[in-house]
PDB file of C-alpha atoms in Angstrom:
ATOM      1  CA  MET A 511     -22.460  18.378  -1.110  1.00  0.00           C
ATOM      2  CA  ALA A 512     -19.965  16.680  -3.358  1.00  0.00           C
ATOM      3  CA  PHE A 513     -16.796  15.281  -1.491  1.00  0.00           C
ATOM      4  CA  ARG A 514     -13.761  16.791  -1.522  1.00  0.00           C
ATOM      5  CA  PRO A 515     -11.078  14.499   0.340  1.00  0.00           C
ATOM      6  CA  SER A 516      -8.631  17.039   2.449  1.00  0.00           C
ATOM      7  CA  ARG A 517      -4.651  17.504   0.959  1.00  0.00           C
ATOM      8  CA  GLN A 518      -3.588  15.117   2.372  1.00  0.00           C
ATOM      9  CA  PHE A 519      -5.547  12.054   1.350  1.00  0.00           C
ATOM     10  CA  VAL A 520      -4.995  13.272  -2.048  1.00  0.00           C
ATOM     11  CA  VAL A 521      -0.890  14.308  -1.728  1.00  0.00           C
ATOM     12  CA  PHE A 522      -1.253  10.084   0.478  1.00  0.00           C
ATOM     13  CA  LEU A 523      -3.364   8.322  -2.544  1.00  0.00           C
ATOM     14  CA  LEU A 524      -0.351   9.934  -5.174  1.00  0.00           C
ATOM     15  CA  VAL A 525       2.823   8.795  -2.838  1.00  0.00           C
ATOM     16  CA  GLY A 526       0.565   5.570  -3.149  1.00  0.00           C
ATOM     17  CA  GLY A 527      -0.033   6.041  -6.868  1.00  0.00           C
ATOM     18  CA  ILE A 528       4.135   5.669  -6.958  1.00  0.00           C
ATOM     19  CA  ALA A 529       4.734   2.449  -4.589  1.00  0.00           C
ATOM     20  CA  ALA A 530       1.327   0.618  -6.021  1.00  0.00           C
ATOM     21  CA  ALA A 531       3.205   1.513  -9.569  1.00  0.00           C
ATOM     22  CA  SER A 532       6.846   0.279  -8.172  1.00  0.00           C
ATOM     23  CA  GLN A 533       4.959  -2.564  -6.447  1.00  0.00           C
ATOM     24  CA  TRP A 534       2.629  -3.568  -9.404  1.00  0.00           C
ATOM     25  CA  LEU A 535       6.023  -3.401 -11.983  1.00  0.00           C
ATOM     26  CA  SER A 536       8.615  -4.935 -10.403  1.00  0.00           C
ATOM     27  CA  ARG A 537       6.631  -8.004  -9.995  1.00  0.00           C
ATOM     28  CA  PHE A 538       6.450  -8.513 -13.733  1.00  0.00           C
ATOM     29  CA  ALA A 539      11.094  -8.676 -12.679  1.00  0.00           C
ATOM     30  CA  PHE A 540       9.878 -11.356 -10.149  1.00  0.00           C
ATOM     31  CA  SER A 541       7.696 -13.456 -12.026  1.00  0.00           C
ATOM     32  CA  MET A 542      11.324 -13.855 -14.292  1.00  0.00           C
ATOM     33  CA  VAL A 543      12.449 -15.826 -11.353  1.00  0.00           C
ATOM     34  CA  ALA A 544       9.894 -16.658  -9.327  1.00  0.00           C
ATOM     35  CA  PRO A 545       6.585 -18.433  -9.103  1.00  0.00           C
ATOM     36  CA  TYR A 546       3.234 -16.118  -9.408  1.00  0.00           C
ATOM     37  CA  ALA A 547       2.098 -16.168  -5.390  1.00  0.00           C
ATOM     38  CA  LEU A 548       6.195 -15.228  -4.594  1.00  0.00           C
ATOM     39  CA  ALA A 549       6.489 -12.301  -6.741  1.00  0.00           C
ATOM     40  CA  VAL A 550       3.485 -10.420  -5.569  1.00  0.00           C
ATOM     41  CA  ALA A 551       5.052 -11.449  -2.405  1.00  0.00           C
ATOM     42  CA  LEU A 552       8.664  -9.579  -2.972  1.00  0.00           C
ATOM     43  CA  ALA A 553       6.842  -7.169  -4.894  1.00  0.00           C
ATOM     44  CA  TYR A 554       5.231  -5.812  -2.126  1.00  0.00           C
ATOM     45  CA  GLY A 555       8.048  -5.540  -0.411  1.00  0.00           C
ATOM     46  CA  VAL A 556       9.586  -2.448  -2.651  1.00  0.00           C
ATOM     47  CA  GLY A 557       5.980  -1.068  -2.906  1.00  0.00           C
ATOM     48  CA  LEU A 558       6.619  -1.454   1.450  1.00  0.00           C
ATOM     49  CA  LEU A 559       9.976   0.632   1.379  1.00  0.00           C
ATOM     50  CA  ILE A 560       9.022   3.242  -0.886  1.00  0.00           C
ATOM     51  CA  ALA A 561       5.206   3.841   0.413  1.00  0.00           C
ATOM     52  CA  PHE A 562       7.031   4.814   4.322  1.00  0.00           C
ATOM     53  CA  THR A 563       9.371   6.345   2.880  1.00  0.00           C
ATOM     54  CA  LEU A 564       7.509   9.092   0.395  1.00  0.00           C
ATOM     55  CA  ASN A 565       4.757   9.074   3.229  1.00  0.00           C
ATOM     56  CA  ARG A 566       7.061   9.520   6.269  1.00  0.00           C
ATOM     57  CA  ARG A 567       8.245  12.556   4.331  1.00  0.00           C
ATOM     58  CA  LEU A 568       5.535  14.126   2.024  1.00  0.00           C
ATOM     59  CA  VAL A 569       1.997  12.813   3.674  1.00  0.00           C
ATOM     60  CA  PHE A 570       1.947  12.456   7.558  1.00  0.00           C
ATOM     61  CA  ARG A 571       5.240  14.720   8.434  1.00  0.00           C
ATOM     62  CA  SER A 572       5.972  13.535  12.100  1.00  0.00           C
ATOM     63  CA  ASP A 573       8.859  14.250  15.256  1.00  0.00           C
ATOM     64  CA  GLN A 574       8.395  10.820  16.217  1.00  0.00           C
ATOM     65  CA  ARG A 575      11.551   8.151  15.926  1.00  0.00           C
ATOM     66  CA  ALA A 576      11.463   6.623  12.645  1.00  0.00           C
ATOM     67  CA  GLY A 577      11.805   3.104  13.719  1.00  0.00           C
ATOM     68  CA  GLY A 578       9.058   3.009  15.341  1.00  0.00           C
ATOM     69  CA  GLN A 579       6.602   4.173  13.025  1.00  0.00           C
ATOM     70  CA  PHE A 580       7.978   1.180  10.495  1.00  0.00           C
ATOM     71  CA  ALA A 581       7.552  -1.107  12.883  1.00  0.00           C
ATOM     72  CA  ARG A 582       3.517   0.243  13.142  1.00  0.00           C
ATOM     73  CA  PHE A 583       4.034   1.031   9.069  1.00  0.00           C
ATOM     74  CA  VAL A 584       5.401  -2.521   8.936  1.00  0.00           C
ATOM     75  CA  LEU A 585       1.859  -4.171  10.759  1.00  0.00           C
ATOM     76  CA  VAL A 586      -0.679  -1.837   9.735  1.00  0.00           C
ATOM     77  CA  ASN A 587       1.053  -3.148   5.753  1.00  0.00           C
ATOM     78  CA  ALA A 588       0.569  -6.778   7.372  1.00  0.00           C
ATOM     79  CA  LEU A 589      -3.090  -6.396   7.470  1.00  0.00           C
ATOM     80  CA  SER A 590      -3.264  -5.301   3.784  1.00  0.00           C
ATOM     81  CA  PHE A 591      -1.269  -7.293   1.923  1.00  0.00           C
ATOM     82  CA  ALA A 592      -3.412 -10.084   3.284  1.00  0.00           C
ATOM     83  CA  VAL A 593      -6.632  -7.770   1.331  1.00  0.00           C
ATOM     84  CA  VAL A 594      -3.706  -7.847  -1.597  1.00  0.00           C
ATOM     85  CA  TRP A 595      -2.566 -11.442  -1.783  1.00  0.00           C
ATOM     86  CA  GLY A 596      -5.762 -12.240  -1.321  1.00  0.00           C
ATOM     87  CA  VAL A 597      -7.711 -10.391  -4.325  1.00  0.00           C
ATOM     88  CA  SER A 598      -4.910 -11.373  -6.196  1.00  0.00           C
ATOM     89  CA  LEU A 599      -4.180 -14.652  -6.360  1.00  0.00           C
ATOM     90  CA  GLY A 600      -8.513 -14.842  -6.036  1.00  0.00           C
ATOM     91  CA  LEU A 601      -8.001 -12.459 -10.294  1.00  0.00           C
ATOM     92  CA  GLY A 602      -5.109 -13.351 -10.550  1.00  0.00           C
ATOM     93  CA  GLU A 603      -4.955 -17.213 -11.237  1.00  0.00           C
ATOM     94  CA  VAL A 604      -9.139 -17.905 -10.468  1.00  0.00           C
ATOM     95  CA  LEU A 605     -11.730 -15.443 -11.661  1.00  0.00           C
ATOM     96  CA  LEU A 606     -10.061 -13.823 -14.767  1.00  0.00           C
ATOM     97  CA  PRO A 607      -7.978 -16.652 -15.906  1.00  0.00           C
ATOM     98  CA  ARG A 608     -11.538 -17.606 -17.254  1.00  0.00           C
ATOM     99  CA  PHE A 609     -12.134 -14.685 -19.094  1.00  0.00           C
ATOM    100  CA  MET A 610      -8.789 -13.669 -20.306  1.00  0.00           C
ATOM    101  CA  GLU A 611      -4.760 -14.957 -20.884  1.00  0.00           C
ATOM    102  CA  ALA A 612      -3.429 -15.908 -17.740  1.00  0.00           C
ATOM    103  CA  ARG A 613      -0.719 -12.979 -17.880  1.00  0.00           C
ATOM    104  CA  TRP A 614      -3.347 -10.165 -18.014  1.00  0.00           C
ATOM    105  CA  ALA A 615      -5.628 -11.295 -15.678  1.00  0.00           C
ATOM    106  CA  GLU A 616      -2.927 -11.932 -13.191  1.00  0.00           C
ATOM    107  CA  ALA A 617      -1.183  -8.534 -14.336  1.00  0.00           C
ATOM    108  CA  LEU A 618      -5.180  -7.384 -13.793  1.00  0.00           C
ATOM    109  CA  GLY A 619      -5.987  -9.346 -10.380  1.00  0.00           C
ATOM    110  CA  HIS A 620      -2.829  -7.248  -9.266  1.00  0.00           C
ATOM    111  CA  GLY A 621      -3.248  -3.947  -9.508  1.00  0.00           C
ATOM    112  CA  ILE A 622      -7.381  -4.371  -8.437  1.00  0.00           C
ATOM    113  CA  GLY A 623      -5.524  -6.209  -5.477  1.00  0.00           C
ATOM    114  CA  ILE A 624      -2.996  -3.166  -4.768  1.00  0.00           C
ATOM    115  CA  LEU A 625      -5.749  -0.742  -5.376  1.00  0.00           C
ATOM    116  CA  SER A 626      -8.294  -2.819  -2.482  1.00  0.00           C
ATOM    117  CA  PRO A 627      -6.765  -1.916   0.878  1.00  0.00           C
ATOM    118  CA  VAL A 628      -6.755   2.018   0.091  1.00  0.00           C
ATOM    119  CA  LEU A 629      -9.486   3.674   2.195  1.00  0.00           C
ATOM    120  CA  LEU A 630      -8.082   1.359   5.019  1.00  0.00           C
ATOM    121  CA  SER A 631      -4.345   2.292   4.720  1.00  0.00           C
ATOM    122  CA  PHE A 632      -4.825   6.360   5.396  1.00  0.00           C
ATOM    123  CA  TRP A 633      -7.184   6.036   8.550  1.00  0.00           C
ATOM    124  CA  LEU A 634      -4.360   3.045  10.037  1.00  0.00           C
ATOM    125  CA  HIS A 635      -2.044   5.029   9.463  1.00  0.00           C
ATOM    126  CA  LYS A 636      -2.970   8.909   9.890  1.00  0.00           C
ATOM    127  CA  HIS A 637      -4.287   7.266  13.245  1.00  0.00           C
ATOM    128  CA  PHE A 638      -1.735   5.094  14.324  1.00  0.00           C
ATOM    129  CA  THR A 639       1.399   4.444  12.288  1.00  0.00           C
ATOM    130  CA  PHE A 640       2.594   8.396  11.841  1.00  0.00           C
ATOM    131  CA  ARG A 641      -0.026   9.492  14.967  1.00  0.00           C
ATOM    132  CA  ALA A 642       1.031  12.385  16.199  1.00  0.00           C
ATOM    133  CA  LYS A 643       3.170  12.394  20.006  1.00  0.00           C
ATOM    134  CA  GLU A 644       0.568  13.674  22.403  1.00  0.00           C
ATOM    135  CA  ARG A 645       1.891  16.100  24.365  1.00  0.00           C
ATOM    136  CA  PRO A 646       0.491  16.431  28.330  1.00  0.00           C
ATOM    137  CA  ASP A 647      -1.528  19.258  29.113  1.00  0.00           C
ATOM    138  CA  PRO A 648       0.793  22.312  31.095  1.00  0.00           C
TER     139      PRO A 648
END
């Protein structure tokens, strides 16, 4: 019995890949003017805005107001950010520099950190952020 991801999950991964790439690449620009930890946080904001826009339009099409969805999106991503930041710093500043140059350790640590909460994020966004409004029975 093979695992077959839903079309929605596949599109979520593609959208997430675009947002993650934007987040990862923007961290290099932020690192030119800010310390690594702050650059990771600023880059997360870039990825968050791109992810919300693309998820709302392409993955979880909904008739709900964007403001409420964005508030829930930020809440879910605050949880995800804690995971991303912890993994990124743990790997990028503590573990990986023992084995490689610091700039590579930070890049790899941040990349792994970005990927770490994907399953949790999909489930929370599907069932909380972009959930369909329940319609009362007639």
